[in-house]
Amino acid sequence: EAMAAGTPVIVSDLPVFAEWLLAGRDALQVPVGDDRALAEALGRVLADQGLATRLRDAGYEVARRHRWAAEAERHEQLYQRFHAPAAH
């Protein structure tokens, strides 16, 4: 939602984010619980308009690829595949 709204994103380095974000391209990534790294990343985005613009543009693209309707359809396909009768 933040990306769709044009907000440059900073995420923790949790595995779930690596599934759909490329650190440094789509968002800045900081170690979990590292307040100093988070503050530095925020400062970088605020001080570097070029970085903020690149993250914003990349975020729009991520949001476009992961629209709610598209994600729901992908999940439905997965659920149907996992619940399909086993072939004998």
N, CA and C of each residue as an Amber inpcrd file, in Angstrom:
protein
   264
   0.8180000  -1.1890000   0.0000000   0.0000000   0.0000000   0.0000000
   0.8600000   1.2500000   0.0000000   1.9430000   1.2300000   0.7730000
   2.8370000   2.3920000   0.7840000   3.4410000   2.6010000  -0.5980000
   3.8300000   1.5080000  -1.2470000   4.4250000   1.6250000  -2.5730000
   3.4170000   2.1680000  -3.5800000   2.1890000   1.6850000  -3.5170000
   1.1510000   2.1630000  -4.4290000   0.8560000   3.6380000  -4.2180000
   1.1040000   4.1280000  -3.0080000   0.8870000   5.5390000  -2.6890000
   2.1030000   6.4030000  -3.0190000   3.1730000   5.7920000  -3.5250000
   4.3520000   6.5580000  -3.9130000   5.3130000   6.8500000  -2.7880000
   5.2660000   6.0430000  -1.7360000   6.1650000   6.2350000  -0.6050000
   7.3940000   5.3440000  -0.7510000   8.6090000   5.8980000  -0.7360000
   9.7940000   5.0460000  -0.7240000   9.7560000   4.1540000   0.5160000
  10.0950000   2.8890000   0.3540000   9.9200000   1.9130000   1.4290000
  11.2570000   1.4460000   1.9830000  11.2780000   1.2930000   3.3120000
  12.4060000   0.7130000   4.0340000  11.8430000  -0.4730000   4.8010000
  12.4540000  -1.6510000   4.6250000  11.9550000  -2.8670000   5.2710000
  13.0490000  -3.5060000   6.1140000  12.6170000  -4.3320000   7.0490000
  13.5580000  -5.1530000   7.8140000  14.0130000  -6.3120000   6.9360000
  15.1500000  -6.8770000   7.2560000  15.7040000  -7.9530000   6.4310000
  15.0830000  -9.3190000   6.7710000  13.7700000  -9.3410000   6.7950000
  13.0370000 -10.5800000   7.0290000  12.8880000 -11.3440000   5.7150000
  12.9470000 -12.6720000   5.7650000  12.8520000 -13.4700000   4.5330000
  11.6040000 -13.1800000   3.7010000  10.4940000 -12.8710000   4.3360000
   9.2590000 -12.6340000   3.5860000   9.4170000 -11.4930000   2.5860000
  10.1800000 -10.4710000   2.9360000  10.3610000  -9.3540000   2.0100000
  11.2370000  -9.7360000   0.8310000  12.1740000 -10.6540000   1.0300000
  13.0440000 -11.0960000  -0.0630000  12.2740000 -11.8780000  -1.1190000
  11.0760000 -12.3550000  -0.7630000  10.2600000 -13.0940000  -1.7280000
   9.7390000 -12.1910000  -2.8380000   9.5830000 -10.9020000  -2.5670000
   9.0000000 -10.0320000  -3.5920000   9.6690000  -8.6700000  -3.7340000
  10.7130000  -8.4190000  -2.9590000  11.4610000  -7.1650000  -3.0810000
  12.9410000  -7.4590000  -3.2840000  13.5750000  -6.7070000  -4.1350000
  15.0220000  -6.7820000  -4.2870000  15.6120000  -5.6030000  -3.5110000
  16.3530000  -5.9140000  -2.4690000  16.9330000  -4.8760000  -1.6180000
  17.8150000  -3.9460000  -2.4390000  17.6340000  -2.6580000  -2.2300000
  18.4100000  -1.6630000  -2.9430000  17.7670000  -1.2240000  -4.2450000
  16.9350000  -2.0590000  -4.8220000  16.2210000  -1.6860000  -6.0470000
  14.7860000  -1.2780000  -5.7340000  14.0720000  -2.1460000  -5.0190000
  12.6630000  -1.8960000  -4.7320000  12.4490000  -1.1990000  -3.3910000
  13.3590000  -1.4120000  -2.4770000  13.2600000  -0.8530000  -1.1240000
  14.6390000  -0.8850000  -0.4960000  14.8290000  -0.0630000   0.5160000
  16.0420000  -0.1910000   1.3200000  15.7540000  -1.2350000   2.3870000
  16.7720000  -1.9570000   2.7840000  16.6070000  -3.0310000   3.7610000
  17.5740000  -2.8100000   4.9110000  17.0710000  -2.9890000   6.1250000
  17.8940000  -2.8260000   7.3200000  17.7430000  -4.0590000   8.2050000
  18.7480000  -4.3540000   9.0250000  18.6350000  -5.4950000   9.9410000
  17.4950000  -5.3030000  10.9460000  16.8180000  -6.3880000  11.2440000
  15.7320000  -6.3550000  12.2320000  16.2610000  -5.7920000  13.5530000
  15.5430000  -4.8470000  14.1080000  15.8850000  -4.3030000  15.4180000
  17.0360000  -3.3220000  15.4480000  17.5910000  -2.9840000  14.2950000
  18.7370000  -2.0680000  14.2540000  18.2400000  -0.6360000  14.0580000
  17.9870000   0.0380000  15.1530000  17.4440000   1.3940000  15.1050000
  18.3630000   2.3630000  14.3680000  19.6520000   2.2130000  14.5810000
  20.6090000   3.1070000  13.9250000  20.5590000   2.9280000  12.4020000
  20.5150000   1.6790000  11.9320000  20.4380000   1.4220000  10.4860000
  19.1440000   1.9830000   9.9100000  18.0560000   1.8480000  10.6480000
  16.7810000   2.4040000  10.1870000  16.8710000   3.9210000  10.0860000
  17.4220000   4.5660000  11.1000000  17.5680000   6.0240000  11.0770000
  18.4490000   6.4590000   9.9080000  19.5260000   5.7280000   9.6690000
  20.4130000   6.0650000   8.5540000  19.7030000   5.9020000   7.2120000
  18.9240000   4.8430000   7.0690000  18.1870000   4.6230000   5.8250000
  17.1590000   5.7320000   5.6090000  16.4560000   6.1020000   6.6590000
  15.4980000   7.2090000   6.5500000  16.2130000   8.4930000   6.1360000
  17.3560000   8.7390000   6.7520000  18.1390000   9.9210000   6.3990000
  18.5860000   9.9110000   4.9510000  18.9980000   8.7440000   4.4710000
  19.4170000   8.6280000   3.0620000  18.2800000   8.9840000   2.1220000
  17.0920000   8.4530000   2.3900000  15.9410000   8.7230000   1.5240000
  15.5700000  10.2060000   1.5620000  15.6270000  10.8050000   2.7480000
  15.2780000  12.2190000   2.8690000  16.3100000  13.1300000   2.2190000
  17.5830000  12.7430000   2.2700000  18.6630000  13.5920000   1.7570000
  18.9320000  13.3980000   0.2680000  18.5790000  12.2550000  -0.2670000
  18.9300000  11.9190000  -1.6520000  17.6650000  11.8020000  -2.4900000
  17.3030000  12.8960000  -3.1630000  16.0730000  12.9160000  -3.9580000
  16.1180000  11.8880000  -5.0890000  17.2970000  11.6460000  -5.6480000
  17.4250000  10.6430000  -6.6970000  17.0770000   9.2510000  -6.1700000
  17.5860000   8.9200000  -4.9880000  17.2690000   7.6340000  -4.3630000
  15.7800000   7.5410000  -4.0780000  15.2180000   8.5900000  -3.5120000
  13.7840000   8.5870000  -3.2090000  12.9570000   8.3700000  -4.4730000
  13.3480000   9.0180000  -5.5540000  12.6220000   8.8730000  -6.8250000
  12.7560000   7.4530000  -7.3650000  13.9630000   6.8850000  -7.3170000
  14.1570000   5.5000000  -7.7960000  13.3280000   4.5160000  -6.9840000
  13.3270000   4.6720000  -5.6580000  12.5350000   3.7800000  -4.8110000
  11.0400000   3.9610000  -5.0600000  10.6200000   5.1930000  -5.2470000
   9.2060000   5.4640000  -5.5230000   8.7900000   4.8110000  -6.8430000
   9.5940000   4.9910000  -7.8850000   9.2710000   4.4010000  -9.1890000
   9.2670000   2.8780000  -9.1230000  10.2500000   2.3090000  -8.4360000
  10.3010000   0.8490000  -8.2830000   9.0960000   0.3690000  -7.4780000
   8.7130000   1.1290000  -6.4780000   7.5570000   0.7660000  -5.6680000
   6.2680000   0.7410000  -6.4700000   6.1040000   1.7060000  -7.3580000
   4.9200000   1.6920000  -8.2340000   4.8850000   0.3960000  -9.0510000
   6.0420000  -0.0130000  -9.5530000   6.1090000  -1.2420000 -10.3580000
   5.8010000  -2.4720000  -9.5130000   6.3470000  -2.5360000  -8.3050000
   6.0430000  -3.6580000  -7.4050000   4.5480000  -3.6930000  -7.1130000
   3.9740000  -2.5460000  -6.8080000   2.5400000  -2.4790000  -6.5120000
   1.7120000  -2.9150000  -7.7120000   2.1470000  -2.5340000  -8.9040000
   1.4210000  -2.9340000 -10.1220000   1.4530000  -4.4520000 -10.2810000
   2.6190000  -5.0570000 -10.0510000   2.7540000  -6.5180000 -10.2050000
   1.9840000  -7.2760000  -9.1400000   1.8060000  -6.6740000  -7.9790000
   1.1980000  -7.3760000  -6.8450000  -0.1290000  -6.7530000  -6.4330000
  -0.9440000  -6.3870000  -7.4430000  -2.2800000  -5.8750000  -7.1360000
  -3.0600000  -6.9260000  -6.3570000  -3.9590000  -6.4820000  -5.5110000
  -4.7410000  -7.4110000  -4.6840000  -5.4500000  -8.4490000  -5.5410000
  -6.0700000  -8.0280000  -6.6210000  -6.8140000  -8.9640000  -7.4730000
  -5.8820000 -10.0110000  -8.0790000  -4.7110000  -9.5730000  -8.5290000
  -3.7550000 -10.5120000  -9.1240000  -3.2280000 -11.4820000  -8.0740000
  -2.9460000 -10.9850000  -6.8880000  -2.4540000 -11.8510000  -5.8120000
  -3.5290000 -12.8510000  -5.3940000  -4.7670000 -12.4000000  -5.3080000
  -5.8620000 -13.3090000  -4.9500000  -5.9950000 -14.4130000  -5.9900000
  -5.8830000 -14.0600000  -7.2540000  -5.9660000 -15.0630000  -8.3290000
  -4.8170000 -16.0680000  -8.2290000  -3.6000000 -15.5940000  -7.9690000
  -2.4490000 -16.5020000  -7.8280000  -2.6450000 -17.4450000  -6.6410000
  -3.1430000 -16.9070000  -5.5370000  -3.3830000 -17.7490000  -4.3700000
  -4.4730000 -18.7810000  -4.6500000  -5.5180000 -18.3690000  -5.3390000
  -6.5910000 -19.3110000  -5.6730000  -6.0540000 -20.4480000  -6.5360000
  -5.2150000 -20.1270000  -7.5040000  -4.6160000 -21.1600000  -8.3520000
  -3.7770000 -22.1280000  -7.5270000  -3.0040000 -21.5960000  -6.5950000
  -2.2030000 -22.4630000  -5.7250000  -3.0950000 -23.3650000  -4.8790000
  -4.1380000 -22.7980000  -4.2970000  -5.0390000 -23.5900000  -3.4550000
  -5.6980000 -24.6990000  -4.2760000  -6.1180000 -24.3720000  -5.4960000
  -6.7410000 -25.3830000  -6.3340000  -5.7550000 -26.4850000  -6.6870000
  -4.5250000 -26.1270000  -6.9330000  -3.5150000 -27.1250000  -7.2730000
  -3.2480000 -28.0440000  -6.0810000  -3.1650000 -27.4880000  -4.8980000
  -2.8820000 -28.2870000  -3.7040000  -4.0670000 -29.1320000  -3.2680000
  -5.2700000 -28.7000000  -3.6420000  -6.4510000 -29.4540000  -3.2300000
  -7.0160000 -30.3110000  -4.3460000  -6.3260000 -30.3670000  -5.4720000
  -6.7830000 -31.2140000  -6.5830000  -6.6400000 -32.6730000  -6.1850000
  -7.5740000 -33.5180000  -6.6440000  -7.4570000 -34.9490000  -6.3420000
  -6.1410000 -35.5210000  -6.8680000  -5.5630000 -36.4040000  -6.1250000
  -4.2990000 -37.0270000  -6.5380000  -4.5390000 -37.9450000  -7.7160000
  -3.6540000 -37.9240000  -8.6630000  -3.7320000 -38.8170000  -9.8240000
  -3.2920000 -40.2130000  -9.3950000  -4.0160000 -41.2280000  -9.8460000
  -3.6720000 -42.6130000  -9.4950000  -3.0900000 -43.3330000 -10.6660000
